[in-house]
mmCIF file of C-alpha atoms and ligand atoms in Angstrom:
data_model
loop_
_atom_site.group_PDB
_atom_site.id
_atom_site.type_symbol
_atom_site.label_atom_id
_atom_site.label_comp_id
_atom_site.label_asym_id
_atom_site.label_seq_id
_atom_site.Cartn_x
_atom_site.Cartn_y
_atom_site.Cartn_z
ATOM 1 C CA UNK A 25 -26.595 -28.718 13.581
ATOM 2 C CA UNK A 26 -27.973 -27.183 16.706
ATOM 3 C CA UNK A 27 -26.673 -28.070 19.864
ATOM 4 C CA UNK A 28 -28.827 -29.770 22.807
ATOM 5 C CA UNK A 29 -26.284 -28.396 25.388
ATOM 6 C CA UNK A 30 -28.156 -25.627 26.879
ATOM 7 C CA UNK A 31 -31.073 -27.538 28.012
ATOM 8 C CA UNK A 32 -31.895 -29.564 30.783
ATOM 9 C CA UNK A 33 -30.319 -32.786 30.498
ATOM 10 C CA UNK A 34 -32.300 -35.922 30.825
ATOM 11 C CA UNK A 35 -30.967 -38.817 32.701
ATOM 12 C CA UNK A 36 -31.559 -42.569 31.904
ATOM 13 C CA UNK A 37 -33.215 -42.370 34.579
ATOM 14 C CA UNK A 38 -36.562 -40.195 33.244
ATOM 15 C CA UNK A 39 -39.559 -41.710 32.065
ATOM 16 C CA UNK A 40 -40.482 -40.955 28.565
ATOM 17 C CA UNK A 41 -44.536 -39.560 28.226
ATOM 18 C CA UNK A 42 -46.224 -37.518 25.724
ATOM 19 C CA UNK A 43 -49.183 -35.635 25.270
ATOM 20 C CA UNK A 44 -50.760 -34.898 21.871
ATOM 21 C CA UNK A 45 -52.313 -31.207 21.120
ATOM 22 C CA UNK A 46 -54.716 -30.787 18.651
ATOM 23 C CA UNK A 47 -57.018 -29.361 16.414
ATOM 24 C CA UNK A 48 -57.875 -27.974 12.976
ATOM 25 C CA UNK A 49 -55.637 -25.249 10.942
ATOM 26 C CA UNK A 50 -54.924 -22.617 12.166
ATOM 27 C CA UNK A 51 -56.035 -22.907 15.889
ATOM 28 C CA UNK A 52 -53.029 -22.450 18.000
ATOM 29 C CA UNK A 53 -50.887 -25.757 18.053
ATOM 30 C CA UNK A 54 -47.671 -24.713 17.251
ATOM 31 C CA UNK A 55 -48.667 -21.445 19.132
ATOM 32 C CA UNK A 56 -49.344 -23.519 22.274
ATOM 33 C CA UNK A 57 -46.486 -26.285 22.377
ATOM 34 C CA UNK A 58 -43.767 -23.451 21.330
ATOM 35 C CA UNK A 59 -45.047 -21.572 24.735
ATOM 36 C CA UNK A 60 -43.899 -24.231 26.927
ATOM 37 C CA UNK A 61 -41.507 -26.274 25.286
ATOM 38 C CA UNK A 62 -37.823 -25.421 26.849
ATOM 39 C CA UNK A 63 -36.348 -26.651 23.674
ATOM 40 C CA UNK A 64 -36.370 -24.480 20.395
ATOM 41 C CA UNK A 65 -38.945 -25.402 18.027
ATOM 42 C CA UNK A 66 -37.528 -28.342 16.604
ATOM 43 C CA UNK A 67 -39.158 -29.262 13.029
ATOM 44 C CA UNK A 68 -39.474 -32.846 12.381
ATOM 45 C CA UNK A 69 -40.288 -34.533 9.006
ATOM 46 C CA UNK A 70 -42.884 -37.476 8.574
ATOM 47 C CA UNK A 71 -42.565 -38.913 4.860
ATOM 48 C CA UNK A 72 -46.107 -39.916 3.661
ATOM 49 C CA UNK A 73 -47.207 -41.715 0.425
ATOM 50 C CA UNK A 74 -49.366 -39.892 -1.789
ATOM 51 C CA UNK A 75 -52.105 -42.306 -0.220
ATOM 52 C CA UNK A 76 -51.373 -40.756 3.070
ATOM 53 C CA UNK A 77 -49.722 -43.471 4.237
ATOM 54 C CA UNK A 78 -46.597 -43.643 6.492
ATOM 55 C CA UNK A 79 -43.272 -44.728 4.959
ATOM 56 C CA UNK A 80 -41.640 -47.058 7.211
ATOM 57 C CA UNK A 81 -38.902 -48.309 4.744
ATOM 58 C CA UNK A 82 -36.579 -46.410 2.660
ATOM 59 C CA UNK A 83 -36.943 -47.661 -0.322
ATOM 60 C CA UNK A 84 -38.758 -45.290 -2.673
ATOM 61 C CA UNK A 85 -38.259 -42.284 0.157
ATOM 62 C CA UNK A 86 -37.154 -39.913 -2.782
ATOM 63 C CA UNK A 87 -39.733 -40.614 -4.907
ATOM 64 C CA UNK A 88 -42.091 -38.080 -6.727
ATOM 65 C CA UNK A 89 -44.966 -40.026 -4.722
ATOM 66 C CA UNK A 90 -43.415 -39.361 -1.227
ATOM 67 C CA UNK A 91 -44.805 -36.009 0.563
ATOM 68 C CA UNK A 92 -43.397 -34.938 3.823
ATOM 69 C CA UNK A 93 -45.242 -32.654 6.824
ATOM 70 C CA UNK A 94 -43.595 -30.896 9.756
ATOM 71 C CA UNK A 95 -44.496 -31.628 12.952
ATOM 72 C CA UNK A 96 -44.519 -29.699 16.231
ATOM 73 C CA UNK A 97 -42.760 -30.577 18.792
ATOM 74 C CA UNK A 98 -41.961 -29.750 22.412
ATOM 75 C CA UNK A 99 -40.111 -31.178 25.709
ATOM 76 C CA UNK A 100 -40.360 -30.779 29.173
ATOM 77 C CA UNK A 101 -37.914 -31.777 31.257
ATOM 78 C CA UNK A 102 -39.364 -32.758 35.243
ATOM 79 C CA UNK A 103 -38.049 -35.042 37.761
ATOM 80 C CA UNK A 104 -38.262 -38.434 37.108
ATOM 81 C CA UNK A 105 -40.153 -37.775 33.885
ATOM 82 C CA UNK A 106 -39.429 -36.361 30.688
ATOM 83 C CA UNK A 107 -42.707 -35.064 28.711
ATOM 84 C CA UNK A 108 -42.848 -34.639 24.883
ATOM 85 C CA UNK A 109 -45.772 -32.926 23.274
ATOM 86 C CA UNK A 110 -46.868 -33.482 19.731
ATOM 87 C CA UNK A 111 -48.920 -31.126 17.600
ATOM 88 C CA UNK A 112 -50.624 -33.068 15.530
ATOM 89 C CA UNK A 113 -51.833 -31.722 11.965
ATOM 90 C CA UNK A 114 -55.569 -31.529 11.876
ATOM 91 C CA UNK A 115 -56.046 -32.113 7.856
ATOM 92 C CA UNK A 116 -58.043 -35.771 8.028
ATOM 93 C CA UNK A 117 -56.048 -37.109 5.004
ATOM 94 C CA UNK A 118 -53.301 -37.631 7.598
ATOM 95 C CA UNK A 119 -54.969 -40.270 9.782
ATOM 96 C CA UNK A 120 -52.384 -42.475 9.971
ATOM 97 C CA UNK A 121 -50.085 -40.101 10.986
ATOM 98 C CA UNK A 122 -52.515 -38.833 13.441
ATOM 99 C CA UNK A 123 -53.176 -42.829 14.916
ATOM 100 C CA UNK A 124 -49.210 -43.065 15.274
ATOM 101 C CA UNK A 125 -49.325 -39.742 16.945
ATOM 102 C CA UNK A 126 -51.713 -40.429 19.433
ATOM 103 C CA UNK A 127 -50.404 -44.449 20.133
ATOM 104 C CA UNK A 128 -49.021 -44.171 23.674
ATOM 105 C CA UNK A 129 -50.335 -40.593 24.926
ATOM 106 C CA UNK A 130 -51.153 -40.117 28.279
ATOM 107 C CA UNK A 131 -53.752 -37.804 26.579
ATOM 108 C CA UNK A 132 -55.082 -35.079 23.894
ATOM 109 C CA UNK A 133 -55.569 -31.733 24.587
ATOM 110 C CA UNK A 134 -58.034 -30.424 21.948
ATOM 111 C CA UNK A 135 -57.983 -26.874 20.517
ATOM 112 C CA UNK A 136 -61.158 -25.164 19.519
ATOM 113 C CA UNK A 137 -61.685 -21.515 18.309
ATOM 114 C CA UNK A 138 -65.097 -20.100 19.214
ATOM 115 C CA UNK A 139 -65.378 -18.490 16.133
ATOM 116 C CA UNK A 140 -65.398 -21.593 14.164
ATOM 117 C CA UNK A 141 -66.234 -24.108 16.404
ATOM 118 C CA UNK A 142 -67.634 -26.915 14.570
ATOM 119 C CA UNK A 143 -64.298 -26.595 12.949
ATOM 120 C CA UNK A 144 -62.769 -28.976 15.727
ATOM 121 C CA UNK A 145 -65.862 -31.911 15.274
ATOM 122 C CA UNK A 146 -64.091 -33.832 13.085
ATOM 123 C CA UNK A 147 -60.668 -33.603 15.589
ATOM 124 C CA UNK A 148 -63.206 -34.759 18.673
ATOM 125 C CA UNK A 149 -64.561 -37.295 16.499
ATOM 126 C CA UNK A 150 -61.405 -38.586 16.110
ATOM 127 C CA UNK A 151 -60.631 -38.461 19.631
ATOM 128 C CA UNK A 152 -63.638 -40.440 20.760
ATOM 129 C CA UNK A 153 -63.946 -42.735 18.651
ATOM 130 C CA UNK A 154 -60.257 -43.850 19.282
ATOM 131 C CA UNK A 155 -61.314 -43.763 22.752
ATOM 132 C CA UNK A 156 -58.536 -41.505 23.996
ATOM 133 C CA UNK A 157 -58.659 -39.594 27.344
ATOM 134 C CA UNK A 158 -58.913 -35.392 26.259
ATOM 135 C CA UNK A 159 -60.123 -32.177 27.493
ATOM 136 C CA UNK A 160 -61.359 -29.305 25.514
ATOM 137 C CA UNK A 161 -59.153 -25.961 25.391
ATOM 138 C CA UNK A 162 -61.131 -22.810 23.999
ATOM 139 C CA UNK A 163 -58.033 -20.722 22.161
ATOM 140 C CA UNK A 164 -59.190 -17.180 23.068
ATOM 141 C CA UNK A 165 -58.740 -14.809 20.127
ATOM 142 C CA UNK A 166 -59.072 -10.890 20.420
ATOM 143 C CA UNK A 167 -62.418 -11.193 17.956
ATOM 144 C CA UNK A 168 -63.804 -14.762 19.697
ATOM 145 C CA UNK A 169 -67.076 -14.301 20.848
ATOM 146 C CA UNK A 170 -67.732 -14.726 24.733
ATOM 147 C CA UNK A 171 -70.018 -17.724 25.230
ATOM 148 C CA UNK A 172 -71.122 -18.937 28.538
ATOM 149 C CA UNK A 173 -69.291 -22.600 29.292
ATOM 150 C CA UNK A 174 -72.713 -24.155 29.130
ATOM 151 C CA UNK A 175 -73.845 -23.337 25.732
ATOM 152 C CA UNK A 176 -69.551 -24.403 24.607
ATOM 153 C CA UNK A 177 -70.006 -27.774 26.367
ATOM 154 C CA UNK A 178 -73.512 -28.127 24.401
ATOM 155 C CA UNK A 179 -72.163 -27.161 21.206
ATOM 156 C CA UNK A 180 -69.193 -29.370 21.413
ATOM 157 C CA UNK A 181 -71.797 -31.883 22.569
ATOM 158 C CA UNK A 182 -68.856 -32.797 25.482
ATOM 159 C CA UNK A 183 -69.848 -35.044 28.525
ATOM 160 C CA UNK A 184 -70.703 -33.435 31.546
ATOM 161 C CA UNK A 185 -66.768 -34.879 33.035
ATOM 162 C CA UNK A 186 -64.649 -33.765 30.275
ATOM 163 C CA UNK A 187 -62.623 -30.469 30.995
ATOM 164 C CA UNK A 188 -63.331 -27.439 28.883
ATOM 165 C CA UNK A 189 -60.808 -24.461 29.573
ATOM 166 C CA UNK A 190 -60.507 -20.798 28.304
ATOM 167 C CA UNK A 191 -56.630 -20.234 27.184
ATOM 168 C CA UNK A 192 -54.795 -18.099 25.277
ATOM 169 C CA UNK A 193 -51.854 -20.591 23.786
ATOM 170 C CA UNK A 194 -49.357 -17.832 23.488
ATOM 171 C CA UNK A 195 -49.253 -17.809 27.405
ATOM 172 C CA UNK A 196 -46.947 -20.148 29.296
ATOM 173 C CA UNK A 197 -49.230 -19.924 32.162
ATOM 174 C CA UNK A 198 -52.332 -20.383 30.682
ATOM 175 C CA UNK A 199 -51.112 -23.287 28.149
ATOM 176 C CA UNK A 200 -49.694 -24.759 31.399
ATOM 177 C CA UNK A 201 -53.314 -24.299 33.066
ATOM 178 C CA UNK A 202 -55.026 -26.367 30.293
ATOM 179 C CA UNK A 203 -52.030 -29.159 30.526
ATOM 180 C CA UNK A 204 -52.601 -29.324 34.375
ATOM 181 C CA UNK A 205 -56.743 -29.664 33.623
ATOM 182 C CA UNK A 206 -55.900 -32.564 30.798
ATOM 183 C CA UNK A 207 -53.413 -34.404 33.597
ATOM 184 C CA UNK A 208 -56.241 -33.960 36.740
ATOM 185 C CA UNK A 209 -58.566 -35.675 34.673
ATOM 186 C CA UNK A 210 -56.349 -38.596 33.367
ATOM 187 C CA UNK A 211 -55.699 -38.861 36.721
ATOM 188 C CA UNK A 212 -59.641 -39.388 37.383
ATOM 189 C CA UNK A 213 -60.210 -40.972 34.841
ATOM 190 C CA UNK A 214 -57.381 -43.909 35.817
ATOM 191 C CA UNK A 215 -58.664 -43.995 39.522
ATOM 192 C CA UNK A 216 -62.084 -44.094 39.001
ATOM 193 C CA UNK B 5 -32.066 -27.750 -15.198
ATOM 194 C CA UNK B 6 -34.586 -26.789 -11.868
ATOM 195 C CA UNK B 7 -37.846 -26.422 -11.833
ATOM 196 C CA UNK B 8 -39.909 -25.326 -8.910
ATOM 197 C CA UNK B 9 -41.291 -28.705 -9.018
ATOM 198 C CA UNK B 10 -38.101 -30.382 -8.575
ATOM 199 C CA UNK B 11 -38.188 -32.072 -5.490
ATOM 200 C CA UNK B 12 -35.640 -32.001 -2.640
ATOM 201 C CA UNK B 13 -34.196 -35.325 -1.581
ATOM 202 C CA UNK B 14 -35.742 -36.563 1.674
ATOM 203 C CA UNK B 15 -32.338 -38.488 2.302
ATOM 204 C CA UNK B 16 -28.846 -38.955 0.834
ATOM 205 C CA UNK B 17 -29.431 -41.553 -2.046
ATOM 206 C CA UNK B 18 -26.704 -43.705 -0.471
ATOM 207 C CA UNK B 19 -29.333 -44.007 2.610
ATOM 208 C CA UNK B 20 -32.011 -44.806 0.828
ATOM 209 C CA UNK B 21 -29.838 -47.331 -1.040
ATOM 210 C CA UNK B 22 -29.006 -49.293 2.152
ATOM 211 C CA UNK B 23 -32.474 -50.741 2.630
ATOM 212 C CA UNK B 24 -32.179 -50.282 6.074
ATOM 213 C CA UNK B 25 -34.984 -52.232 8.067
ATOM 214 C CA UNK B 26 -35.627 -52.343 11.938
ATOM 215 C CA UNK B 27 -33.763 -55.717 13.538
ATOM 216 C CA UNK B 28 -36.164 -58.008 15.107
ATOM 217 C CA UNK B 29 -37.311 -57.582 19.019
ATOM 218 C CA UNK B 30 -36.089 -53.677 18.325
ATOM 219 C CA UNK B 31 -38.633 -51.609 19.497
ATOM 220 C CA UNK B 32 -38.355 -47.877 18.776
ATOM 221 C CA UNK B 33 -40.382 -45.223 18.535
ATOM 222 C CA UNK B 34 -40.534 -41.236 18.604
ATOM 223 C CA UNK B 35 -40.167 -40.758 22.227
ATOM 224 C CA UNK B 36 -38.069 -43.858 22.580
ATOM 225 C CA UNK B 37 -34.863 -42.144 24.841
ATOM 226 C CA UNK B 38 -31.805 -43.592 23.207
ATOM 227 C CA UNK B 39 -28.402 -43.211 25.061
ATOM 228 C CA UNK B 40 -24.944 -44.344 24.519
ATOM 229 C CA UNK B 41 -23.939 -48.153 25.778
ATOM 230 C CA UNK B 42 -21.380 -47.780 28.224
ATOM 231 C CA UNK B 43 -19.236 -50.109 26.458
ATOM 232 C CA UNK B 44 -20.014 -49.340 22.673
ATOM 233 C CA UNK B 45 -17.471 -49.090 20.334
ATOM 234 C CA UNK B 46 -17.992 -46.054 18.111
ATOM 235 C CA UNK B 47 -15.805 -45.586 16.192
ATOM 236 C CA UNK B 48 -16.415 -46.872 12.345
ATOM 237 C CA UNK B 49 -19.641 -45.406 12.087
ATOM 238 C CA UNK B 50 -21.048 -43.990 8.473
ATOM 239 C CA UNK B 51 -21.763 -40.142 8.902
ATOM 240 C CA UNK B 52 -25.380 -40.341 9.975
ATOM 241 C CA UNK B 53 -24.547 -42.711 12.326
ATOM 242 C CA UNK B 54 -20.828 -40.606 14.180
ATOM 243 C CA UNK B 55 -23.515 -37.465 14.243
ATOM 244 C CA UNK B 56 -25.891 -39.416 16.128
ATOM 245 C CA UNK B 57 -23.364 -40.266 18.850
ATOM 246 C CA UNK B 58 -21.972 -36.965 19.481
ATOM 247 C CA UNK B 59 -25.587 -35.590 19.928
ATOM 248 C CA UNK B 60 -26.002 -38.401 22.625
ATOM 249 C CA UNK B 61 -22.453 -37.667 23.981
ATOM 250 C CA UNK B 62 -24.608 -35.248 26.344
ATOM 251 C CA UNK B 63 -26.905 -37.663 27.435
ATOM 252 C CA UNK B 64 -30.005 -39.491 26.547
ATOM 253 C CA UNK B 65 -32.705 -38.105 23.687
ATOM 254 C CA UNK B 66 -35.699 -38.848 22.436
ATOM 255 C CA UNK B 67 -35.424 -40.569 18.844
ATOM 256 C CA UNK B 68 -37.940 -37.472 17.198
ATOM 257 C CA UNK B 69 -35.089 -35.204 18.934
ATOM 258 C CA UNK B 70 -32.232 -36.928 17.178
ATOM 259 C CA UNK B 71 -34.201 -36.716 14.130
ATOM 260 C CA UNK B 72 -33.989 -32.832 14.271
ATOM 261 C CA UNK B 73 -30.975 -32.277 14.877
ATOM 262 C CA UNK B 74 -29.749 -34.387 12.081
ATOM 263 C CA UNK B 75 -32.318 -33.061 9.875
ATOM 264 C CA UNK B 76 -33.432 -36.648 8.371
ATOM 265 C CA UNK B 77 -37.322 -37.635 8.479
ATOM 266 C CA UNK B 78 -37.981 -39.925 11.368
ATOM 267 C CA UNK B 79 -38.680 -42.907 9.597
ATOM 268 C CA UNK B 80 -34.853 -42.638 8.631
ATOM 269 C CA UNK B 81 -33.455 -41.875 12.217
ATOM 270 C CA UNK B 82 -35.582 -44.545 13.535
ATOM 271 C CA UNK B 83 -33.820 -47.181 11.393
ATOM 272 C CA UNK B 84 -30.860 -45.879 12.124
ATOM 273 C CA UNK B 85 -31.626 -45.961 15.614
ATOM 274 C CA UNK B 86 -32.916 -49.499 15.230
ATOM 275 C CA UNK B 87 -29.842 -50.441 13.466
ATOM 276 C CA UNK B 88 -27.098 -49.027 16.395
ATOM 277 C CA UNK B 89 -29.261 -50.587 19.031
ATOM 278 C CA UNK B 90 -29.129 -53.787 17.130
ATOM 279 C CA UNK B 91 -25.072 -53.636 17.246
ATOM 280 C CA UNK B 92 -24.952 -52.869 21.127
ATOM 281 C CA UNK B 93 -23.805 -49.584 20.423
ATOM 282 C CA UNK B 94 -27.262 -47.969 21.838
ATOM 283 C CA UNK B 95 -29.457 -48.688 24.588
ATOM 284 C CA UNK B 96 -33.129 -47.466 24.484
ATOM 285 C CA UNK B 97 -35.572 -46.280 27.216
ATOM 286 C CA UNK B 98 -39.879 -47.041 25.822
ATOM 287 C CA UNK B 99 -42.271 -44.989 26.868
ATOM 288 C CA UNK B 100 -44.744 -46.407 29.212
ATOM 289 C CA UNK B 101 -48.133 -48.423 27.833
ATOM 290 C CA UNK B 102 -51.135 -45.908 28.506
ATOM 291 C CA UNK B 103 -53.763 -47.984 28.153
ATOM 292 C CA UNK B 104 -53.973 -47.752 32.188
ATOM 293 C CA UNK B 105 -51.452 -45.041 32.760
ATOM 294 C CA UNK B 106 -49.400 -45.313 36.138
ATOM 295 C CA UNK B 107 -50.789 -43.023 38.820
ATOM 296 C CA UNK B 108 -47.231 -42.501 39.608
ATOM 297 C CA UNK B 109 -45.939 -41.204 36.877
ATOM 298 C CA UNK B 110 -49.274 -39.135 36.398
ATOM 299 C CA UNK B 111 -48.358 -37.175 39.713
ATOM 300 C CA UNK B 112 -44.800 -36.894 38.884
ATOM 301 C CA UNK B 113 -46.454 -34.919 35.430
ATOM 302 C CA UNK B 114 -48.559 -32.515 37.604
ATOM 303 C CA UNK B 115 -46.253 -31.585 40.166
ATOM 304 C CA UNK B 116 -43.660 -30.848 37.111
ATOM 305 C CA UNK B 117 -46.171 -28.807 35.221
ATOM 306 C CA UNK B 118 -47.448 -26.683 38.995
ATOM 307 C CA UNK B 119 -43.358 -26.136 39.484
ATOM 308 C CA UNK B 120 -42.778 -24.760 35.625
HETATM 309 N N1 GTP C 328 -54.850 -13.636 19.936
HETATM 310 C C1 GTP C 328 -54.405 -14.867 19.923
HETATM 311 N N2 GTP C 328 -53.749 -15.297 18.828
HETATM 312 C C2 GTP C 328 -53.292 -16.568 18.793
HETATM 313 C C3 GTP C 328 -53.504 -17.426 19.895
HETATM 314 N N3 GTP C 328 -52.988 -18.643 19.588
HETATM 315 C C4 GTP C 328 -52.482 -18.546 18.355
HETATM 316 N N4 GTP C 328 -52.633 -17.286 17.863
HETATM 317 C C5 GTP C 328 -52.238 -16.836 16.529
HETATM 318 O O1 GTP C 328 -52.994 -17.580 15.583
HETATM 319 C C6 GTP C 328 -52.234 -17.947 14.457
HETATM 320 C C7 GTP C 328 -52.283 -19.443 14.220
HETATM 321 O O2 GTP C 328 -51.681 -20.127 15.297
HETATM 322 P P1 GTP C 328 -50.809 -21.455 15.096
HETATM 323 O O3 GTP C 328 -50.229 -21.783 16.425
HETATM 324 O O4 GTP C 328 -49.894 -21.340 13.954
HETATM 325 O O5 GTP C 328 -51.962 -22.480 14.736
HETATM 326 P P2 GTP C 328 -51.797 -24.012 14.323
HETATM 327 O O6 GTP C 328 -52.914 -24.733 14.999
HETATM 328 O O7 GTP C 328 -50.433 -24.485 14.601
HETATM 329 O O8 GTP C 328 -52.078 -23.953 12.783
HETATM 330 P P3 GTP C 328 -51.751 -25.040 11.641
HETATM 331 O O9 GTP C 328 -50.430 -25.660 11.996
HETATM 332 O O10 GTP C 328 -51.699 -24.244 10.401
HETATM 333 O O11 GTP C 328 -52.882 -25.997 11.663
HETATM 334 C C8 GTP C 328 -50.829 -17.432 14.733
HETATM 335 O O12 GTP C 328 -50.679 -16.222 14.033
HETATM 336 C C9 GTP C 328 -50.810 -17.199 16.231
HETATM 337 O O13 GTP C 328 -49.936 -16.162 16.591
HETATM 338 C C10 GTP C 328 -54.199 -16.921 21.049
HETATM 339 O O14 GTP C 328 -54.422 -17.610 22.035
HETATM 340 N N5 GTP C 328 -54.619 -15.632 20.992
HETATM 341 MG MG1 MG C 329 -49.027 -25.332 13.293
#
């Protein structure tokens, strides 16, 4: 069993919030949440019916009809808050999963990957039609094309308020950079 | 005899024997902090449950935490969670609701992310 000694400790004191990243296969989830979590990847097990449904007792966990995904998983430890981000799997079959997910987020952070970006419709459809607060985070690959931000937001079809951001989600600065844009416009989207 | 379609077990059968449900007016959920009551008893605990408290001896986690460091799916920890909080012996911290987020607690967020 690992230990949680080295980390920062959280108090009862902290707040508990999360933020949900995501996106479809292969687009930099796990990439992004293992650059700034200060924990060590921690793999966590949902058990889903064949039906993609969420098992919530324990009867019948074992069964042949039970499935299980990992799921990624980060923390960051701040005064007075403690925040927890989710990767959450892209595949559509796992809706449910994905509306648990999602059910108390400050926000989404969506991943797209200019080289297949109607890849991440179905993920923003998702998004807006639950009516969640997101911005748009262009994963930068050696290969990606360069697009100007105009002709992204256009293809994306995003409104003219939602943030779109260039990062490359192996770097704790930049990943940081694209949490700080999703936060800002929580933020404006609350006060306004 | 195995077979590569031989599935592990997801949790110990006794576990999944228990028929563990959530108590009534628990609430608990994956980034539900759980911490130690002051005044629990532990001792007495099945093995799930003694590994639980000596992963909280350090302080409050999350209840997804807990789950990976005991290795169980969280659908298991969170009954078992559910259960200990039910008995007293744990006390939970909820998350926020977001449907109007707290400005507060959206500053405390940025400041923590522009000091990482
Ligand atoms: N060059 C570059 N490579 C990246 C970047 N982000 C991720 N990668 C690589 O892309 C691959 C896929 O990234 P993952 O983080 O596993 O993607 P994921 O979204 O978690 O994928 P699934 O969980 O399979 O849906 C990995 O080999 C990463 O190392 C990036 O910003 N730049
Ligand atoms: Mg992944």
């Amino acid at each position: 069993m690992a230990s949680a000694l080295s980390e920062s400790r959280i108090s009862t004191e902290h707040i508990p919030v999360k933020l949900v990243i995501a996106g479809p296969f292969g687009v930099g989830k796990t990439t992004l949440v293992d650059a700034l979590s200060e924990i060590k990847p921690l793999n966590t097990e949902e058990v889903l019916t064949q039906a993609g449904t969420l098992v919530d007792d324990l009867t019948g966990v074992n069964e042949k009809t039970t499935t299980t995904t990992a799921i990624d998983f980060g923390r960051l430890t701040m005064p007075g808050v403690v925040l927890y981000l989710f990767g959450a799997p892209g595949q559509t079959r796992f809706q449910v999963l994905w509306n648990e997910l999602v059910r108390g987020a400050l926000g989404v952070l969506v991943l797209a990957d200019t080289r297949r970006i109607d890849d991440s419709f179905a993920v923003l459809d998702l998004v807006e039609s639950a009516g969640l607060r997101y911005a748009v985070a262009v994963n930068h690959f050696p290969d990606s094309p360069d697009y100007p931000p105009d002709a992204l937001r256009q293809a994306l079809d995003l409104h003219a308020s939602t943030p779109l951001v260039v990062c490359d989600a192996r770097d704790p600065v930049s990943a940081r950079a694209s949490l700080i844009a999703l936060v800002e416009h929580i933020k404006e989207l609350v006060l306004s | 005899m195995t077979s590569g379609r031989q599935r592990r077990r997801v949790v110990p059968d006794y576990m999944a024997a228990a028929r563990l449900t959530v108590p009534e007016n628990v609430h608990v959920e994956r980034t539900t902090l759980v911490y130690i009551a002051p005044d629990a008893a532990t001792n007495g605990l099945d093995p799930p449950g003694s590994h639980l408290l000596t992963l909280l001896r350090d302080g409050p986690l999350s209840v997804y935490e807990c789950a990976a460091h005991l290795g169980l799916p969280y659908c298991v920890v969170r009954l078992l969670v559910a259960g200990l909080v039910g008995s007293g012996t744990l006390l939970t911290r909820d998350p926020p609701a977001t449907d109007l987020p707290d400005i507060e607690i959206l500053e405390l967020v940025l400041s923590g992310l522009r000091a990482l």
